[in-house]
Short mmCIF file of C-alpha atoms and ligand atoms in Angstrom, two decimals:
data_model
loop_
_atom_site.label_atom_id
_atom_site.label_comp_id
_atom_site.label_asym_id
_atom_site.label_seq_id
_atom_site.Cartn_x
_atom_site.Cartn_y
_atom_site.Cartn_z
CA UNK A 1 -0.82 22.84 7.81
CA UNK A 2 0.03 19.84 9.97
CA UNK A 3 -4.14 19.28 9.40
CA UNK A 4 -4.18 19.50 5.88
CA UNK A 5 -0.59 17.48 5.77
CA UNK A 6 -1.41 14.53 7.58
CA UNK A 7 -4.31 15.15 4.68
CA UNK A 8 -2.66 14.91 1.68
CA UNK A 9 -0.32 12.49 3.64
CA UNK A 10 -3.65 10.03 3.78
CA UNK A 11 -5.05 10.68 -0.17
CA UNK A 12 -1.38 10.06 -1.28
CA UNK A 13 -1.64 6.68 0.69
CA UNK A 14 -5.13 5.82 -0.60
CA UNK A 15 -4.01 6.50 -4.47
CA UNK A 16 -1.07 3.99 -3.62
CA UNK A 17 -2.89 1.50 -2.83
CA UNK A 18 -5.60 2.03 -5.66
CA UNK A 19 -2.74 2.08 -7.82
CA UNK A 20 -1.24 -1.06 -6.35
CA UNK A 21 -4.94 -3.19 -6.33
CA UNK A 22 -5.39 -2.02 -9.91
CA UNK A 23 -1.76 -2.47 -11.38
CA UNK A 24 -1.00 -5.98 -10.01
CA UNK A 25 -3.53 -7.89 -11.57
CA UNK A 26 -3.26 -6.38 -14.85
CA UNK A 27 0.41 -7.04 -14.70
CA UNK A 28 0.46 -10.34 -13.90
CA UNK A 29 -1.83 -10.20 -17.10
CA UNK A 30 0.68 -8.79 -19.23
CA UNK A 31 3.40 -11.23 -17.60
CA UNK A 32 0.59 -14.54 -18.75
CA UNK A 33 0.32 -12.70 -22.09
CA UNK A 34 4.13 -12.61 -22.85
CA UNK A 35 4.97 -16.12 -21.81
CA UNK A 36 1.79 -17.30 -24.13
CA UNK A 37 3.63 -15.20 -26.89
CA UNK A 38 6.72 -16.77 -26.14
CA UNK A 39 6.13 -20.45 -25.72
CA UNK A 40 4.08 -20.06 -28.80
CA UNK A 41 7.44 -18.69 -30.43
CA UNK A 42 9.58 -21.41 -29.36
CA UNK A 43 7.58 -23.93 -30.30
CA UNK A 44 8.96 -25.09 -33.93
CA UNK A 45 12.48 -24.59 -32.31
CA UNK A 46 11.85 -27.05 -29.62
CA UNK A 47 9.78 -29.64 -31.82
CA UNK A 48 13.32 -29.39 -34.20
CA UNK A 49 15.35 -30.22 -31.25
CA UNK A 50 13.30 -32.79 -30.45
CA UNK A 51 13.90 -34.83 -33.67
CA UNK A 52 17.63 -33.84 -33.49
CA UNK A 53 17.79 -34.93 -30.12
CA UNK A 54 15.76 -38.26 -30.84
CA UNK A 55 17.60 -38.92 -34.29
CA UNK A 56 21.32 -38.91 -32.39
CA UNK A 57 20.22 -40.70 -29.17
CA UNK A 58 23.34 -41.55 -26.30
CA UNK A 59 23.06 -43.70 -23.53
CA UNK A 60 23.84 -42.90 -19.82
CA UNK A 61 26.95 -40.63 -18.96
CA UNK A 62 27.77 -40.85 -22.78
CA UNK A 63 25.41 -37.87 -23.71
CA UNK A 64 28.22 -35.96 -25.39
CA UNK A 65 26.57 -34.87 -28.48
CA UNK A 66 23.14 -33.54 -26.11
CA UNK A 67 24.57 -32.07 -23.57
CA UNK A 68 27.03 -29.97 -25.76
CA UNK A 69 23.97 -28.66 -27.93
CA UNK A 70 22.05 -28.29 -24.49
CA UNK A 71 25.27 -26.09 -23.15
CA UNK A 72 25.70 -24.10 -26.23
CA UNK A 73 21.90 -22.86 -26.41
CA UNK A 74 22.26 -21.70 -22.66
CA UNK A 75 25.14 -19.68 -23.35
CA UNK A 76 23.76 -17.92 -25.94
CA UNK A 77 20.75 -17.23 -24.23
CA UNK A 78 22.99 -15.37 -21.57
CA UNK A 79 23.15 -18.40 -18.55
CA UNK A 80 25.54 -18.81 -16.23
CA UNK A 81 26.26 -22.66 -17.46
CA UNK A 82 28.51 -24.98 -15.39
CA UNK A 83 29.11 -28.12 -18.15
CA UNK A 84 30.46 -31.49 -17.01
CA UNK A 85 28.57 -31.97 -13.61
CA UNK A 86 28.46 -35.77 -13.60
CA UNK A 87 29.89 -36.66 -16.62
CA UNK A 88 28.07 -34.92 -19.16
CA UNK A 89 25.39 -32.70 -17.02
CA UNK A 90 24.75 -29.51 -17.60
CA UNK A 91 23.82 -26.78 -14.83
CA UNK A 92 22.63 -23.38 -15.78
CA UNK A 93 21.64 -20.58 -13.77
CA UNK A 94 19.74 -17.52 -14.88
CA UNK A 95 18.90 -14.22 -12.73
CA UNK A 96 15.65 -12.68 -13.25
CA UNK A 97 15.21 -8.79 -13.32
CA UNK A 98 13.41 -8.93 -10.48
CA UNK A 99 14.31 -10.29 -6.47
CA UNK A 100 12.37 -13.72 -6.04
CA UNK A 101 13.69 -17.22 -4.98
CA UNK A 102 15.94 -19.56 -6.52
CA UNK A 103 14.02 -22.49 -8.35
CA UNK A 104 15.15 -25.42 -10.01
CA UNK A 105 13.73 -27.42 -13.18
CA UNK A 106 15.37 -30.34 -14.35
CA UNK A 107 15.04 -32.80 -17.46
CA UNK A 108 16.84 -36.21 -18.20
CA UNK A 109 18.50 -36.39 -21.30
CA UNK A 110 19.62 -40.34 -21.68
CA UNK A 111 18.58 -42.88 -24.27
CA UNK A 112 17.88 -46.47 -23.74
CA UNK A 113 19.32 -49.72 -25.82
CA UNK A 114 16.40 -50.40 -27.60
CA UNK A 115 16.32 -50.49 -31.26
CA UNK A 116 13.75 -48.17 -32.73
CA UNK A 117 10.65 -49.87 -34.39
CA UNK A 118 9.20 -46.77 -35.45
CA UNK A 119 8.66 -45.51 -39.09
CA UNK A 120 9.75 -42.11 -38.54
CA UNK A 121 11.78 -39.79 -40.60
CA UNK A 122 14.14 -38.99 -37.73
CA UNK A 123 13.76 -42.28 -36.40
CA UNK A 124 17.47 -43.50 -34.48
CA UNK A 125 19.68 -46.01 -36.46
CA UNK A 126 22.49 -45.39 -33.62
CA UNK A 127 23.76 -48.15 -32.33
CA UNK A 128 26.16 -48.55 -29.23
CA UNK A 129 28.06 -51.28 -26.85
CA UNK A 130 26.07 -51.84 -23.73
CA UNK A 131 27.29 -54.36 -21.20
CA UNK A 132 29.39 -55.80 -23.53
CA UNK A 133 26.96 -56.32 -26.26
CA UNK A 134 25.89 -54.04 -29.65
CA UNK A 135 22.70 -52.81 -29.10
CA UNK A 136 20.37 -50.19 -31.04
CA UNK A 137 20.08 -46.86 -29.28
CA UNK A 138 16.47 -45.21 -28.99
CA UNK A 139 14.95 -41.87 -27.22
CA UNK A 140 12.26 -45.15 -25.90
CA UNK A 141 11.63 -43.05 -22.66
CA UNK A 142 10.69 -39.48 -24.22
CA UNK A 143 13.44 -37.96 -22.50
CA UNK A 144 14.67 -36.44 -25.94
CA UNK A 145 11.13 -34.77 -25.27
CA UNK A 146 12.13 -34.01 -21.73
CA UNK A 147 15.64 -31.98 -22.92
CA UNK A 148 13.59 -30.16 -25.97
CA UNK A 149 10.97 -28.66 -23.82
CA UNK A 150 13.73 -27.28 -21.29
CA UNK A 151 15.65 -26.14 -23.83
CA UNK A 152 12.53 -24.17 -25.07
CA UNK A 153 11.06 -23.10 -21.43
CA UNK A 154 14.91 -21.74 -20.90
CA UNK A 155 14.56 -19.18 -23.91
CA UNK A 156 11.07 -18.43 -23.06
CA UNK A 157 13.24 -17.48 -19.97
CA UNK A 158 15.56 -15.46 -20.87
CA UNK A 159 13.14 -13.29 -23.42
CA UNK A 160 11.33 -12.55 -20.48
CA UNK A 161 14.57 -12.04 -17.60
CA UNK A 162 12.89 -8.77 -16.73
CA UNK A 163 9.95 -9.95 -15.75
CA UNK A 164 10.83 -12.91 -14.08
CA UNK A 165 10.82 -12.74 -10.08
CA UNK A 166 14.17 -14.36 -8.78
CA UNK A 167 16.52 -17.12 -10.63
CA UNK A 168 16.18 -20.03 -12.38
CA UNK A 169 18.48 -23.37 -12.60
CA UNK A 170 18.40 -25.19 -15.04
CA UNK A 171 19.26 -29.02 -14.59
CA UNK A 172 19.57 -30.81 -17.26
CA UNK A 173 20.94 -34.48 -16.07
CA UNK A 174 22.48 -37.91 -17.59
CA UNK A 175 21.62 -41.38 -16.89
CA UNK A 176 18.58 -40.96 -15.49
CA UNK A 177 18.16 -45.28 -16.60
CA UNK A 178 20.74 -45.91 -15.40
CA UNK A 179 25.22 -46.46 -15.35
CA UNK A 180 27.27 -48.70 -17.08
CA UNK A 181 28.80 -51.19 -14.64
CA UNK A 182 31.12 -49.78 -12.18
CA UNK A 183 30.54 -46.49 -12.78
CA UNK A 184 28.35 -43.37 -10.98
CA UNK A 185 25.89 -41.20 -12.48
CA UNK A 186 22.37 -39.71 -12.54
CA UNK A 187 21.05 -37.39 -10.22
CA UNK A 188 22.94 -38.88 -7.34
CA UNK A 189 25.98 -37.83 -8.86
CA UNK A 190 24.74 -34.54 -9.72
CA UNK A 191 23.82 -33.43 -6.27
CA UNK A 192 27.12 -34.91 -5.20
CA UNK A 193 29.07 -32.76 -7.35
CA UNK A 194 26.97 -29.65 -6.13
CA UNK A 195 23.80 -29.37 -8.76
CA UNK A 196 22.04 -28.68 -6.15
CA UNK A 197 24.48 -25.78 -4.51
CA UNK A 198 25.20 -22.04 -5.73
CA UNK A 199 22.80 -21.00 -5.36
CA UNK A 200 20.76 -23.62 -3.77
CA UNK A 201 16.90 -23.70 -5.29
CA UNK A 202 13.87 -23.68 -2.63
CA UNK A 203 11.79 -26.37 -4.57
CA UNK A 204 12.88 -28.41 -7.91
CA UNK A 205 9.93 -28.96 -10.52
CA UNK A 206 10.45 -31.81 -13.39
CA UNK A 207 7.79 -33.58 -15.59
CA UNK A 208 7.83 -37.49 -17.64
CA UNK A 209 5.95 -37.49 -20.68
CA UNK A 210 4.25 -40.81 -20.35
CA UNK A 211 1.95 -42.85 -22.89
CA UNK A 212 -0.87 -43.81 -20.85
CA UNK A 213 -2.10 -40.22 -21.08
CA UNK A 214 -3.63 -39.00 -24.53
CA UNK A 215 -2.21 -35.24 -25.85
CA UNK A 216 -3.30 -32.26 -23.79
CA UNK A 217 -3.66 -34.19 -20.67
CA UNK A 218 -1.67 -33.93 -17.57
CA UNK A 219 -1.24 -35.52 -14.44
CA UNK A 220 -0.48 -36.08 -11.13
CA UNK A 221 0.48 -37.80 -7.68
CA UNK A 222 0.41 -35.57 -4.25
CA UNK A 223 2.82 -37.49 -1.80
CA UNK A 224 4.94 -40.53 -3.04
CA UNK A 225 4.37 -40.74 -6.42
CA UNK A 226 6.39 -43.59 -8.04
CA UNK A 227 7.95 -46.61 -6.59
CA UNK A 228 11.68 -47.47 -5.16
CA UNK A 229 13.82 -49.91 -7.42
CA UNK A 230 16.10 -51.93 -6.42
CA UNK A 231 18.05 -54.65 -8.99
CA UNK A 232 19.03 -57.75 -8.01
CA UNK A 233 21.90 -60.71 -9.68
CA UNK A 234 21.42 -64.25 -8.64
CA UNK A 235 24.25 -66.47 -10.17
CA UNK A 236 22.77 -70.26 -9.91
CA UNK A 237 26.04 -72.93 -9.95
CA UNK A 238 24.87 -76.54 -10.98
CA UNK A 239 27.58 -78.75 -12.48
CA UNK A 240 28.07 -78.77 -16.39
CA UNK A 241 26.95 -82.46 -18.09
CA UNK A 242 25.65 -83.89 -21.41
CA UNK A 243 22.21 -83.17 -21.95
CA UNK A 244 21.73 -86.85 -22.71
CA UNK A 245 22.97 -87.48 -19.02
CA UNK A 246 21.27 -85.16 -16.40
CA UNK A 247 22.04 -87.09 -13.81
CA UNK A 248 25.78 -87.33 -14.16
CA UNK A 249 25.22 -83.11 -12.88
CA UNK A 250 23.44 -80.65 -11.57
CA UNK A 251 21.22 -78.69 -13.94
CA UNK A 252 20.84 -75.06 -13.14
CA UNK A 253 18.84 -74.29 -15.71
CA UNK A 254 15.94 -76.50 -13.96
CA UNK A 255 17.17 -74.81 -11.04
CA UNK A 256 17.04 -71.18 -12.12
CA UNK A 257 13.46 -71.95 -13.44
CA UNK A 258 12.04 -72.93 -10.35
CA UNK A 259 13.60 -69.65 -8.15
CA UNK A 260 11.88 -67.39 -11.17
CA UNK A 261 8.32 -69.09 -10.18
CA UNK A 262 9.65 -69.20 -6.54
CA UNK A 263 10.44 -65.80 -6.71
CA UNK A 264 6.67 -64.84 -8.01
CA UNK A 265 5.54 -66.81 -5.01
CA UNK A 266 6.68 -64.24 -3.00
CA UNK A 267 4.81 -61.16 -4.49
CA UNK A 268 1.31 -63.46 -4.68
CA UNK A 269 1.88 -65.61 -1.61
CA UNK A 270 3.49 -63.83 1.20
CA UNK A 271 3.30 -59.86 1.10
CA UNK A 272 0.05 -58.09 2.48
CA UNK A 273 -1.39 -57.04 -0.81
CA UNK A 274 -3.36 -54.61 0.76
CA UNK A 275 -0.44 -52.34 2.45
CA UNK A 276 1.10 -51.21 -0.72
CA UNK A 277 1.77 -52.62 -4.12
CA UNK A 278 4.88 -53.90 -4.87
CA UNK A 279 6.37 -55.91 -7.98
CA UNK A 280 9.07 -58.41 -8.78
CA UNK A 281 10.04 -58.97 -12.77
CA UNK A 282 12.96 -61.24 -13.63
CA UNK A 283 14.36 -59.95 -16.63
CA UNK A 284 17.47 -61.45 -17.91
CA UNK A 285 17.63 -65.09 -17.77
CA UNK A 286 20.84 -66.52 -18.98
CA UNK A 287 22.05 -69.90 -19.47
CA UNK A 288 24.12 -72.47 -21.47
CA UNK A 289 25.14 -71.99 -25.79
CA UNK A 290 24.25 -75.93 -27.05
CA UNK A 291 20.61 -77.89 -27.26
CA UNK A 292 22.37 -80.41 -26.01
CA UNK A 293 24.67 -79.33 -22.92
CA UNK A 294 24.17 -78.67 -19.56
CA UNK A 295 25.71 -76.08 -18.32
CA UNK A 296 27.56 -75.24 -15.31
CA UNK A 297 25.67 -72.20 -14.45
CA UNK A 298 22.41 -69.48 -14.87
CA UNK A 299 22.53 -66.31 -14.55
CA UNK A 300 19.27 -64.37 -13.42
CA UNK A 301 18.56 -60.60 -13.16
CA UNK A 302 15.68 -58.58 -12.14
CA UNK A 303 13.97 -55.69 -10.85
CA UNK A 304 11.55 -55.05 -7.72
CA UNK A 305 9.69 -51.67 -6.97
CA UNK A 306 8.22 -51.28 -3.93
CA UNK A 307 6.68 -48.36 -1.78
CA UNK A 308 7.11 -49.16 1.52
CA UNK A 309 10.52 -49.15 3.45
CA UNK A 310 9.84 -52.47 5.08
CA UNK A 311 8.33 -54.09 2.82
CA UNK A 312 11.32 -53.64 0.62
CA UNK A 313 13.21 -55.07 3.32
CA UNK A 314 11.25 -58.36 3.66
CA UNK A 315 11.14 -59.24 -0.07
CA UNK A 316 14.67 -58.57 -0.77
CA UNK A 317 15.23 -60.49 1.94
CA UNK A 318 12.89 -63.68 0.97
CA UNK A 319 14.17 -63.24 -2.62
CA UNK A 320 17.64 -64.56 -1.01
CA UNK A 321 16.33 -67.05 0.88
CA UNK A 322 14.06 -68.46 -1.65
CA UNK A 323 16.96 -68.69 -4.61
CA UNK A 324 19.29 -70.19 -2.04
CA UNK A 325 16.54 -72.66 -0.65
CA UNK A 326 15.49 -74.14 -3.98
CA UNK A 327 18.96 -73.98 -5.66
CA UNK A 328 19.83 -76.45 -2.53
CA UNK A 329 17.13 -78.63 -3.31
CA UNK A 330 18.23 -79.09 -6.75
CA UNK A 331 22.06 -79.31 -5.36
CA UNK A 332 22.85 -76.53 -6.15
CA UNK A 333 24.11 -73.11 -4.98
CA UNK A 334 22.24 -69.77 -5.46
CA UNK A 335 24.37 -66.33 -4.84
CA UNK A 336 22.41 -63.32 -4.21
CA UNK A 337 23.21 -59.92 -5.10
CA UNK A 338 20.99 -56.60 -4.66
CA UNK A 339 22.98 -54.03 -6.37
CA UNK A 340 23.43 -50.61 -5.34
CA UNK A 341 21.57 -49.23 -8.84
CA UNK A 342 18.30 -48.57 -6.93
CA UNK A 343 16.72 -45.54 -6.82
CA UNK A 344 13.94 -44.34 -3.39
CA UNK A 345 10.80 -43.60 -4.09
CA UNK A 346 9.64 -40.41 -6.06
CA UNK A 347 7.66 -38.20 -2.78
CA UNK A 348 5.77 -35.18 -4.24
CA UNK A 349 5.94 -32.44 -1.19
CA UNK A 350 2.38 -32.50 -1.18
CA UNK A 351 1.54 -28.47 -0.20
CA UNK A 352 4.32 -27.68 -3.10
CA UNK A 353 1.73 -29.89 -5.28
CA UNK A 354 -1.65 -28.62 -3.90
CA UNK A 355 -0.11 -25.27 -4.84
CA UNK A 356 1.09 -25.79 -8.17
CA UNK A 357 -2.48 -27.65 -9.60
CA UNK A 358 -4.12 -24.48 -9.79
CA UNK A 359 -1.60 -23.61 -12.32
CA UNK A 360 -1.67 -27.08 -14.48
CA UNK A 361 -5.31 -26.35 -14.60
CA UNK A 362 -5.04 -23.30 -16.18
CA UNK A 363 -2.63 -24.50 -18.65
CA UNK A 364 -4.39 -27.81 -19.56
CA UNK A 365 -8.24 -26.97 -18.70
CA UNK A 366 -9.36 -28.63 -15.17
CA UNK A 367 -11.03 -31.18 -16.90
CA UNK A 368 -7.72 -32.63 -18.16
CA UNK A 369 -6.01 -32.14 -14.99
CA UNK A 370 -6.25 -35.73 -13.27
CA UNK A 371 -4.80 -36.85 -9.88
CA UNK A 372 -3.98 -40.40 -10.68
CA UNK A 373 -2.06 -43.70 -8.61
CA UNK A 374 0.86 -43.83 -7.77
CA UNK A 375 2.87 -46.00 -10.97
CA UNK A 376 5.81 -48.61 -10.50
CA UNK A 377 8.28 -47.24 -12.66
CA UNK A 378 11.00 -45.74 -11.02
CA UNK A 379 12.54 -42.36 -11.71
CA UNK A 380 15.50 -40.53 -10.03
CA UNK A 381 13.69 -37.79 -9.58
CA UNK A 382 13.57 -39.14 -6.20
CA UNK A 383 16.64 -37.69 -5.22
CA UNK A 384 16.36 -34.24 -5.82
CA UNK A 385 12.82 -34.26 -4.40
CA UNK A 386 14.47 -35.73 -1.19
CA UNK A 387 16.82 -32.71 -0.88
CA UNK A 388 14.60 -30.09 -1.22
CA UNK A 389 10.81 -29.87 -2.11
CA UNK A 390 10.26 -31.36 -5.58
CA UNK A 391 6.75 -31.70 -7.52
CA UNK A 392 7.36 -34.48 -10.28
CA UNK A 393 4.10 -34.39 -12.97
CA UNK A 394 3.06 -36.41 -15.99
CA UNK A 395 2.22 -34.90 -19.94
CA UNK A 396 0.29 -36.98 -21.58
CA UNK A 397 1.58 -38.02 -25.44
CA UNK A 398 -0.42 -40.64 -26.95
CA UNK A 399 -2.92 -39.62 -30.44
CA UNK A 400 -6.45 -38.36 -29.22
CA UNK A 401 -7.21 -41.40 -32.13
CA UNK A 402 -5.62 -43.93 -29.95
CA UNK A 403 -6.66 -45.81 -26.77
CA UNK A 404 -3.94 -44.88 -24.38
CA UNK A 405 -4.14 -47.91 -22.35
CA UNK A 406 -3.04 -49.65 -25.23
CA UNK A 407 -0.48 -46.81 -26.84
CA UNK A 408 2.97 -48.68 -26.91
CA UNK A 409 4.69 -47.82 -23.60
CA UNK A 410 7.72 -46.01 -22.57
CA UNK A 411 10.49 -48.32 -22.75
CA UNK A 412 8.77 -49.88 -26.02
CA UNK A 413 10.99 -49.77 -29.25
CA UNK A 414 7.25 -48.53 -31.11
CA UNK A 415 6.96 -45.81 -28.11
CA UNK A 416 5.98 -42.94 -29.88
CA UNK A 417 5.70 -39.51 -29.09
CA UNK A 418 2.36 -37.58 -30.43
CA UNK A 419 4.21 -33.92 -30.57
CA UNK A 420 0.92 -32.31 -30.07
CA UNK A 421 1.18 -33.14 -26.45
CA UNK A 422 4.94 -30.83 -26.19
CA UNK A 423 3.32 -27.59 -26.01
CA UNK A 424 1.15 -28.41 -23.32
CA UNK A 425 4.31 -29.84 -21.30
CA UNK A 426 6.08 -26.68 -21.69
CA UNK A 427 3.54 -24.09 -20.75
CA UNK A 428 3.24 -26.38 -17.83
CA UNK A 429 6.70 -25.86 -16.82
CA UNK A 430 7.12 -22.12 -17.51
CA UNK A 431 4.05 -21.30 -15.78
CA UNK A 432 4.67 -23.58 -13.20
CA UNK A 433 7.96 -21.86 -12.78
CA UNK A 434 6.31 -18.25 -13.10
CA UNK A 435 3.78 -19.24 -10.73
CA UNK A 436 5.94 -20.14 -8.07
CA UNK A 437 8.20 -17.32 -8.44
CA UNK A 438 5.35 -14.52 -8.48
CA UNK A 439 3.66 -16.32 -5.40
CA UNK A 440 0.38 -15.95 -6.81
CA UNK A 441 -0.34 -19.70 -7.67
CA UNK A 442 -0.83 -20.32 -3.02
ZN1 ZN B 501 12.64 -44.69 -18.37
ZN1 ZN B 502 12.33 -41.42 -18.48
#
């Protein structure tokens, strides 16, 4: 009898192994088919949300309407929703029907002080106050698409909740583009207010739509993918006088003009360009209010993009020394201030990136997934990726008929999203999440 028992047990173990090995791939395939079905089903809604959000853009820390729309949608889907994180942020958790890890997905919701010049039925006509000036407001960086994509992904996770092996945490973030003066916000404030706690995700994913990619393409970079950014303000003090008698005063406009050029020689003559790239741009030059008056002061503001901390320190020091020395040579003074609203470089976790690339290739097609150079745009997803391993990738949204290099870039008043790129973004996001949770993208 014991012999027979042993035999039966062996047969039963063998049978269960056979069942498991034949069953697992079929089940994975079924889930993938269900993902495909549900992503297709939600596409029309995703486009409608994107257009609605595009027509009603809101500046950083003022995303009241957008976050209400997001929170209402997530509550209706059965998510556990926390609102007003970092002012207008929404953090939502959905526990799947199967055991598994916790992952986070993040979308940003804010728009930019840009007056839209795109001819669309849902173009923005919104105006708002920004740093004391009335400005047009536009989703010129595509955060309307990011929000709509994650809302659509939320719906797919909820529909497939029983098959979800783990927990998804969705982070809808305000103020990625920066905050109004004297306010805190963005990823750093969300982290401070516990967006990554209870539960803490073991990884985080995010994406950005980019004009430099064509519809259907996905791009990524393992390791440092986006630069850090720092903002400086230079106040040049001269001495006002009549425009006809410049020698009777000190002209801050001429001094500030020399400073603008002097700062570029730091980049072109003083940093080792073979080490890492860096970019310095003066984007604001304010002075004077009449053609025949030399004013007392001129104000400059600019941004520095770096990938290397030592290079960053060096350039920051040289900006100060250069501005002060040039001002002194003209008989004036320069005060240089680096503000604290800069972002650290965005570093994609290398093993996580390598692990998820096959998913992107399966979703978009291997010939449509490219590893590209690092970019000099900054992104505060970097702070999430500093806390837990992160992977942030780029999705193309330029029309196939257009040379992507000629498409109006993100932040331009002519920035235009070809919505045919959004289903790829949605599939990428949902499949990255499922594959990670399933552990089958290793
Ligand atoms: Zn942007
Ligand atoms: Zn952006």
